[in-house]
Amino acid sequence: MKKVGKIIADFPLTPESLIPILQEIQEEFNFLSEDSIKKVAAGLSLPLHHVYSVATFYNVFSLKPKGRNIVKVCMGSACHVRGAGRILEEIERSLGIKNGETSADGSFSLETVNCLGACALGPIMVINKKYNGHITPAKVEKIFQEFTSQ
Amino acid sequence: MTVTKQVEIIIDGRKIRVPQGTTILKAAAMLEIRIPTLCHHEELSPSGSCRLCIVEISNPSQNPDRSWIDSACVCPASEGLNIKTHSPRVLKERKLIIELLLSRAPDSQQIMKLALENGITKPRFTAADEGKSNCILCGLCMRVCNELIKAEAIGFSGRGIKKEVVSPFKIAGDLCIGCKACEAVCPTGVINFKIENKKLRKQDWGVALEMIFCPDCGQPVGTSVQMEQLKEKITITDELLSCCPACRRKKNYSVRTVLHRTAKGLSDVSDYNRLTSKETG
């Protein structure tokens, strides 16, 4: 937990630093642990319930460990009409996890988003930061094979 | 020193001059006009979350044809406002709000009573949690805990349909003093502490605090943590402090004085009495 202290120390100790600090911790550990939330609250002299309410309010923060690789499937209107639902089903099948879950070995987390702002590429799925556009259920398996062989 | 500007507003046809920025709810109270509220408490910051105190506001000097709805507990008075607290539009919208509140807290006696008074027997809606929480998320419990008691044991988590009042990581187990102020202010009556095995408990918040019972009659007096805090604030012997109010009175001690001194920091003694009435009888 030494690292959390270091992250906090990088920011001015004002309430405004709360979200940037939480973002950095989320980035570093893939989730916000109970200890880290308590540390942030103490470091910024904020009530714990306040930090907790911020941490549970935003979707970017997770209180449970997320997988090493995060798969996001766009369910926005443009992707939806082009069959995002079927693509999500196919991804759930090939990863063996449901939407919002993390695989048992901790390699993948699957989540849906409402729009990625790249509607022209729809339907679209993002693995970590790589955008895979114009996907079809048939392409899903291949994309994951390529990804894991890398 | 700056003098606060006085403004003149009209509430239900009656004129009143108040300092600029006074909330409409407060101004109405000065005229003894009752506006229903659930999430408002004199000693706590306004939150404007129950929406029950909506009023119809217009500003005839600017646009006589336009009126809007706003909640009185957070809307500040400004010059020339004309406010209607019971216009047909207000009553219609308030009724809808009560229906929505009832769908969130269908088992609450208080909300049911309010609904019946407004001619609602069954809500048309179903809340996301099907009313299981019986909580209208007004935030009174957390405001009293944070602002007045300063225990900071509870807060909101999540948002939208997943929003709820929680004690993060059951931290209330460490921070709660067992004053039960949250139980006293809760407008739906859903917060319930229990005394089991000589401890004050609220399981979902992780609270289990040692209770002190009156040595004379055996009535529960308060938690030991709260008694310790009271000891710092008031001059009282341990013997009297551990007694329930009735036995304390019997011991020829003015309960009134205790309460008055306890209420230091609160502007209104009667309010403190009300807040703590469940303990002090």
Coordinates of C-alpha atoms in Angstrom, one line a residue:
Chain A
M1 CA 0.0 0.0 0.0
K2 CA 3.0 2.2 -0.1
K3 CA 2.1 3.3 -3.6
V4 CA -1.2 4.8 -2.6
G5 CA 0.6 7.1 -0.2
K6 CA 2.9 8.1 -3.0
I7 CA 0.0 8.9 -5.4
I8 CA -1.7 11.0 -2.8
A9 CA 1.5 12.9 -2.1
D10 CA 1.7 13.9 -5.8
F11 CA -1.4 16.1 -5.5
P12 CA -2.2 19.2 -3.5
L13 CA -4.1 18.1 -0.4
T14 CA -7.3 19.8 -1.3
P15 CA -10.8 18.3 -1.8
E16 CA -10.5 19.0 -5.6
S17 CA -7.7 16.4 -5.8
L18 CA -10.1 13.6 -4.8
I19 CA -11.1 12.5 -8.3
P20 CA -7.7 12.7 -9.9
I21 CA -6.2 10.7 -7.0
L22 CA -8.9 8.0 -7.3
Q23 CA -8.4 7.9 -11.0
E24 CA -4.7 7.3 -10.6
I25 CA -5.3 4.6 -8.0
Q26 CA -7.8 2.9 -10.2
E27 CA -5.4 3.0 -13.1
E28 CA -2.6 1.6 -11.0
F29 CA -4.4 -1.2 -9.2
N30 CA -7.5 -1.7 -11.5
F31 CA -9.7 -1.1 -8.5
L32 CA -10.1 0.9 -5.3
S33 CA -9.5 -1.2 -2.3
E34 CA -11.0 -0.5 1.1
D35 CA -7.6 0.5 2.4
S36 CA -6.9 2.9 -0.4
I37 CA -10.2 4.6 0.0
K38 CA -9.5 5.0 3.7
K39 CA -6.1 6.3 3.0
V40 CA -7.4 8.9 0.6
A41 CA -10.0 10.1 3.0
A42 CA -7.4 10.5 5.8
G43 CA -4.9 12.1 3.4
L44 CA -7.3 14.7 2.2
S45 CA -9.1 15.1 5.6
L46 CA -12.4 14.2 4.0
P47 CA -15.1 12.1 5.7
L48 CA -14.9 8.5 4.5
H49 CA -18.5 8.4 3.5
H50 CA -17.8 11.3 1.1
V51 CA -14.9 9.5 -0.6
Y52 CA -17.0 6.4 -0.7
S53 CA -19.9 8.2 -2.3
V54 CA -17.7 9.6 -5.0
A55 CA -16.0 6.2 -5.6
T56 CA -19.4 4.5 -6.0
F57 CA -20.9 7.3 -8.1
Y58 CA -18.7 7.2 -11.1
N59 CA -18.5 4.2 -13.4
V60 CA -14.8 4.5 -14.0
F61 CA -14.2 3.5 -10.4
S62 CA -14.6 -0.1 -9.3
L63 CA -14.5 -1.4 -5.7
K64 CA -13.9 -4.9 -6.9
P65 CA -10.7 -5.9 -8.7
K66 CA -11.1 -5.7 -12.5
G67 CA -9.4 -8.0 -15.0
R68 CA -6.1 -7.2 -16.5
N69 CA -7.8 -6.5 -19.8
I70 CA -11.0 -4.6 -20.0
V71 CA -13.4 -5.2 -22.8
K72 CA -16.0 -2.5 -23.5
V73 CA -18.9 -3.1 -25.9
C74 CA -20.7 0.0 -27.1
M75 CA -24.5 -0.2 -26.7
G76 CA -25.1 3.3 -28.0
S77 CA -28.0 3.8 -30.5
A78 CA -25.9 3.6 -33.6
C79 CA -24.1 0.4 -32.5
H80 CA -27.4 -1.0 -31.1
V81 CA -29.2 -0.8 -34.5
R82 CA -26.2 -2.4 -36.1
G83 CA -26.5 -5.4 -33.8
A84 CA -24.5 -4.6 -30.7
G85 CA -26.8 -7.0 -28.7
R86 CA -25.8 -10.0 -30.7
I87 CA -22.1 -9.0 -30.5
L88 CA -22.3 -8.8 -26.7
E89 CA -23.9 -12.2 -26.6
E90 CA -21.0 -13.6 -28.8
I91 CA -18.4 -12.0 -26.5
E92 CA -20.1 -13.3 -23.4
R93 CA -20.0 -16.8 -25.0
S94 CA -16.3 -16.6 -26.1
L95 CA -15.1 -15.2 -22.8
G96 CA -17.4 -17.3 -20.7
I97 CA -18.4 -14.3 -18.5
K98 CA -21.5 -12.1 -18.4
N99 CA -21.7 -8.4 -18.8
G100 CA -20.2 -6.7 -15.7
E101 CA -18.2 -9.8 -14.6
T102 CA -14.5 -10.6 -14.5
S103 CA -13.2 -14.0 -15.6
A104 CA -12.0 -16.3 -12.9
D105 CA -8.4 -16.1 -13.9
G106 CA -8.5 -12.3 -13.8
S107 CA -7.6 -11.9 -17.4
F108 CA -10.8 -10.2 -18.7
S109 CA -13.5 -7.9 -17.5
L110 CA -16.5 -7.3 -19.7
E111 CA -18.6 -4.1 -19.5
T112 CA -21.0 -2.1 -21.7
V113 CA -20.8 1.6 -22.4
N114 CA -23.5 3.8 -23.8
C115 CA -21.5 5.6 -26.5
L116 CA -17.8 5.8 -27.4
G117 CA -18.3 8.7 -29.8
A118 CA -17.1 6.7 -32.7
C119 CA -20.5 5.8 -34.2
A120 CA -19.2 5.6 -37.7
L121 CA -17.1 2.6 -36.7
G122 CA -20.1 0.8 -35.1
P123 CA -20.7 -1.7 -33.9
I124 CA -17.5 -1.3 -31.9
M125 CA -15.7 -3.0 -29.1
V126 CA -12.7 -1.7 -27.2
I127 CA -10.1 -4.0 -25.7
N128 CA -8.0 -1.9 -23.2
K129 CA -7.4 1.1 -25.4
K130 CA -7.6 -0.5 -28.8
Y131 CA -10.7 0.2 -30.9
N132 CA -12.1 -2.6 -33.0
G133 CA -14.7 -1.3 -35.4
H134 CA -17.2 -2.8 -37.7
I135 CA -17.2 -6.0 -35.9
T136 CA -19.6 -8.9 -36.5
P137 CA -20.3 -11.9 -34.3
A138 CA -18.1 -14.0 -36.6
K139 CA -15.1 -11.6 -36.1
V140 CA -15.3 -11.7 -32.3
E141 CA -13.6 -15.1 -31.8
K142 CA -10.8 -14.1 -34.2
I143 CA -10.2 -10.8 -32.4
F144 CA -9.7 -12.5 -29.1
Q145 CA -7.5 -15.2 -30.6
E146 CA -5.3 -12.5 -32.1
F147 CA -5.3 -10.6 -28.8
T148 CA -4.3 -13.5 -26.6
S149 CA -1.5 -14.6 -29.0
Q150 CA 0.1 -11.2 -28.8
Chain B
M1 CA -20.7 46.1 7.7
T2 CA -23.0 45.4 4.9
V3 CA -26.7 45.7 5.5
T4 CA -28.7 42.9 3.9
K5 CA -31.1 44.3 1.5
Q6 CA -34.8 43.8 2.3
V7 CA -37.1 42.5 -0.4
E8 CA -40.8 42.5 -0.6
I9 CA -42.6 39.3 -1.7
I10 CA -46.2 38.2 -1.8
I11 CA -47.1 34.7 -0.5
D12 CA -50.7 33.6 -1.0
G13 CA -51.7 37.3 -1.5
R14 CA -50.1 38.5 1.7
K15 CA -47.1 40.9 1.6
I16 CA -44.0 40.3 3.7
R17 CA -40.6 42.0 3.8
V18 CA -37.7 39.7 4.4
P19 CA -33.9 40.0 4.0
Q20 CA -32.8 39.1 0.5
G21 CA -31.9 35.4 0.2
T22 CA -34.3 34.2 2.9
T23 CA -35.8 31.0 1.6
I24 CA -39.4 31.1 0.6
L25 CA -40.1 28.3 3.1
K26 CA -38.8 30.5 5.9
A27 CA -40.7 33.6 4.7
A28 CA -43.9 31.5 4.6
A29 CA -43.3 30.3 8.1
M30 CA -43.1 33.9 9.3
L31 CA -46.6 34.3 7.9
E32 CA -47.6 31.0 9.5
I33 CA -48.4 29.6 6.1
R34 CA -47.7 25.9 6.2
I35 CA -45.9 24.3 3.3
P36 CA -45.5 20.5 3.6
T37 CA -41.9 19.2 3.7
L38 CA -40.2 15.9 4.4
C39 CA -36.5 16.6 3.9
H40 CA -36.3 19.9 5.7
H41 CA -35.0 20.5 9.2
E42 CA -34.4 23.9 10.7
E43 CA -30.9 23.0 12.1
L44 CA -29.6 21.4 9.0
S45 CA -28.6 22.6 5.5
P46 CA -31.5 22.5 3.0
S47 CA -31.2 19.8 0.4
G48 CA -34.3 20.3 -1.8
S49 CA -34.6 16.6 -2.4
C50 CA -38.1 15.5 -1.4
R51 CA -39.7 18.2 -3.7
L52 CA -42.8 18.2 -1.5
C53 CA -42.5 21.9 -0.7
I54 CA -42.9 23.0 -4.3
V55 CA -44.6 26.4 -4.8
E56 CA -45.7 28.3 -7.9
I57 CA -43.7 31.4 -8.4
S58 CA -44.1 34.4 -10.7
N59 CA -42.6 37.8 -11.1
P60 CA -45.4 40.1 -12.3
S61 CA -43.0 43.1 -12.8
Q62 CA -41.0 41.1 -15.3
N63 CA -43.5 38.8 -17.0
P64 CA -47.0 38.5 -15.6
D65 CA -47.9 35.5 -17.9
R66 CA -45.1 33.2 -16.8
S67 CA -45.0 31.2 -13.6
W68 CA -42.7 28.4 -12.6
I69 CA -42.5 25.7 -10.0
D70 CA -39.6 25.6 -7.5
S71 CA -39.0 24.0 -4.1
A72 CA -39.5 26.6 -1.3
C73 CA -36.8 25.2 0.9
V74 CA -34.0 26.2 -1.4
C75 CA -35.5 29.0 -3.4
P76 CA -34.3 32.4 -2.1
A77 CA -36.7 35.3 -2.0
S78 CA -36.0 38.2 -4.4
E79 CA -37.8 41.5 -5.0
G80 CA -41.3 41.3 -6.3
L81 CA -41.9 37.5 -6.3
N82 CA -45.5 36.4 -6.2
I83 CA -45.7 32.9 -4.6
K84 CA -48.7 30.6 -4.4
T85 CA -48.4 27.7 -2.1
H86 CA -51.6 25.9 -2.8
S87 CA -52.6 26.8 -6.4
P88 CA -54.2 24.1 -8.5
R89 CA -51.0 23.6 -10.4
V90 CA -49.0 23.2 -7.2
L91 CA -51.5 20.7 -5.7
K92 CA -51.6 18.7 -8.9
E93 CA -47.8 18.4 -9.1
R94 CA -47.4 17.8 -5.4
K95 CA -49.9 15.0 -5.6
L96 CA -47.7 13.4 -8.3
I97 CA -44.6 13.8 -6.1
I98 CA -46.4 12.1 -3.2
E99 CA -47.3 9.2 -5.5
L100 CA -43.7 8.9 -6.4
L101 CA -42.6 9.1 -2.8
L102 CA -45.2 6.4 -1.8
S103 CA -43.8 4.1 -4.5
R104 CA -40.4 4.4 -2.9
A105 CA -41.7 3.9 0.6
P106 CA -44.9 1.9 0.4
D107 CA -44.7 0.5 3.9
S108 CA -44.0 3.8 5.7
Q109 CA -46.9 4.8 8.0
Q110 CA -45.9 8.5 7.6
I111 CA -45.9 8.5 3.9
M112 CA -49.1 6.5 3.7
K113 CA -50.8 9.1 6.0
L114 CA -49.5 11.9 3.7
A115 CA -50.8 10.0 0.7
L116 CA -54.2 9.4 2.2
E117 CA -54.5 13.1 3.1
N118 CA -54.0 13.8 -0.6
G119 CA -56.4 11.2 -1.8
I120 CA -53.9 8.6 -2.9
T121 CA -54.4 5.0 -1.8
K122 CA -52.1 3.1 -4.1
P123 CA -49.2 4.5 -6.2
R124 CA -49.4 4.0 -9.9
F125 CA -45.7 3.4 -10.0
T126 CA -43.2 0.8 -8.9
A127 CA -39.8 2.0 -7.6
A128 CA -36.7 0.3 -9.0
D129 CA -36.2 -1.5 -5.7
E130 CA -40.0 -2.2 -5.5
G131 CA -40.1 -0.1 -2.4
K132 CA -38.0 -2.6 -0.4
S133 CA -35.8 0.1 1.0
N134 CA -38.7 2.3 2.2
C135 CA -36.2 5.1 1.9
I136 CA -37.0 8.3 -0.1
L137 CA -33.3 9.3 -0.1
C138 CA -33.9 12.7 1.4
G139 CA -30.5 12.6 3.1
L140 CA -31.8 13.9 6.5
C141 CA -30.2 11.0 8.4
M142 CA -26.8 11.7 6.9
R143 CA -27.1 15.4 7.3
V144 CA -28.0 15.2 11.0
C145 CA -25.1 12.7 11.5
N146 CA -22.6 14.8 9.6
E147 CA -23.6 18.4 10.5
L148 CA -25.0 18.2 13.9
I149 CA -23.7 15.0 15.6
K150 CA -20.5 15.2 13.5
A151 CA -20.1 11.4 13.7
E152 CA -19.8 11.2 9.9
A153 CA -20.9 7.6 10.0
I154 CA -23.3 7.3 7.0
G155 CA -23.5 8.6 3.5
F156 CA -24.8 7.9 0.0
S157 CA -23.5 5.3 -2.3
G158 CA -24.1 4.8 -6.0
R159 CA -26.4 6.9 -8.1
G160 CA -29.7 6.8 -9.9
I161 CA -31.7 3.8 -9.2
K162 CA -28.8 2.2 -7.2
K163 CA -28.4 5.2 -4.8
E164 CA -28.8 4.2 -1.2
V165 CA -27.8 5.3 2.3
V166 CA -24.9 3.2 3.6
S167 CA -22.2 3.1 6.2
P168 CA -19.2 2.5 4.0
F169 CA -17.3 -0.6 5.0
K170 CA -19.6 -0.6 8.1
I171 CA -17.5 2.2 9.4
A172 CA -20.5 3.2 11.6
G173 CA -19.3 0.4 13.9
D174 CA -16.4 2.8 14.8
L175 CA -17.9 6.2 14.3
C176 CA -21.5 5.9 15.4
I177 CA -22.2 7.1 18.9
G178 CA -25.7 5.6 19.1
C179 CA -27.5 8.9 19.5
K180 CA -30.3 7.7 17.2
A181 CA -30.7 11.2 15.8
C182 CA -31.0 9.6 12.3
E183 CA -33.8 7.4 13.5
A184 CA -35.6 10.4 15.0
V185 CA -35.4 12.6 11.9
C186 CA -36.2 9.9 9.3
P187 CA -39.4 10.9 7.6
T188 CA -40.4 7.4 6.6
G189 CA -39.4 5.8 9.9
V190 CA -37.3 3.2 8.2
I191 CA -34.2 3.5 10.4
N192 CA -34.6 1.2 13.3
F193 CA -32.0 0.6 16.0
K194 CA -32.6 -2.5 18.2
I195 CA -31.5 -3.3 21.7
E196 CA -30.3 -6.9 21.8
N197 CA -28.1 -8.5 24.4
K198 CA -27.6 -5.2 26.1
K199 CA -26.2 -3.6 23.0
L200 CA -27.7 -1.1 20.6
R201 CA -27.6 -2.6 17.2
K202 CA -28.1 -1.8 13.6
Q203 CA -26.7 -4.7 11.7
D204 CA -26.5 -3.3 8.1
W205 CA -24.4 -0.4 9.4
G206 CA -22.2 -2.6 11.6
V207 CA -23.3 -0.9 14.8
A208 CA -23.2 -2.7 18.1
L209 CA -22.7 -0.3 21.0
E210 CA -22.8 -1.1 24.7
M211 CA -26.0 0.3 26.3
I212 CA -26.3 1.8 29.7
F213 CA -29.4 0.9 31.7
C214 CA -30.9 2.9 34.5
P215 CA -29.7 1.4 37.8
D216 CA -33.1 2.2 39.4
C217 CA -35.7 1.2 36.9
G218 CA -33.7 -0.7 34.2
Q219 CA -34.8 1.5 31.3
P220 CA -32.3 2.0 28.5
V221 CA -30.6 5.4 28.9
G222 CA -28.1 5.6 26.1
T223 CA -24.9 4.1 24.8
S224 CA -21.7 4.4 26.8
V225 CA -20.0 6.3 24.0
Q226 CA -22.7 8.9 24.0
M227 CA -22.6 9.1 27.7
E228 CA -18.8 9.8 27.6
Q229 CA -19.4 12.6 25.0
L230 CA -22.2 14.1 27.2
K231 CA -19.9 14.1 30.2
E232 CA -17.5 16.4 28.4
K233 CA -20.3 18.8 27.5
I234 CA -22.3 19.0 30.7
T235 CA -21.6 19.1 34.4
I236 CA -23.3 16.1 35.9
T237 CA -22.4 13.4 38.3
D238 CA -21.9 9.8 36.9
E239 CA -24.7 8.6 39.1
L240 CA -27.3 11.0 37.6
L241 CA -26.0 10.6 34.1
S242 CA -26.6 6.8 34.2
C243 CA -30.2 7.3 35.3
C244 CA -33.1 7.5 33.0
P245 CA -34.7 11.0 32.9
A246 CA -37.7 10.0 35.1
C247 CA -35.4 8.6 37.8
R248 CA -33.1 11.6 37.4
R249 CA -36.1 13.9 38.1
K250 CA -36.9 11.8 41.2
K251 CA -33.4 12.5 42.4
N252 CA -34.4 16.1 42.6
Y253 CA -32.4 17.1 39.6
S254 CA -33.6 19.5 37.0
V255 CA -33.7 17.6 33.8
R256 CA -34.4 20.9 32.1
T257 CA -31.0 22.2 33.0
V258 CA -29.2 19.2 31.7
L259 CA -31.0 19.4 28.4
H260 CA -30.4 23.1 28.2
R261 CA -26.7 22.7 28.7
T262 CA -26.5 19.8 26.4
A263 CA -28.1 21.8 23.7
K264 CA -25.2 24.2 23.6
G265 CA -24.4 24.8 20.0
L266 CA -28.0 24.2 19.0
S267 CA -30.1 27.3 18.6
D268 CA -33.3 25.8 19.8
V269 CA -33.5 23.7 22.9
S270 CA -36.9 22.3 22.0
D271 CA -35.3 21.0 18.8
Y272 CA -32.7 19.1 20.8
N273 CA -35.4 17.8 23.0
R274 CA -37.3 16.5 20.0
L275 CA -34.1 15.0 18.5
T276 CA -33.3 13.2 21.6
S277 CA -36.8 12.6 22.9
K278 CA -36.5 8.9 22.3
E279 CA -33.7 8.6 24.8
T280 CA -34.7 11.2 27.3
G281 CA -38.4 10.5 27.4

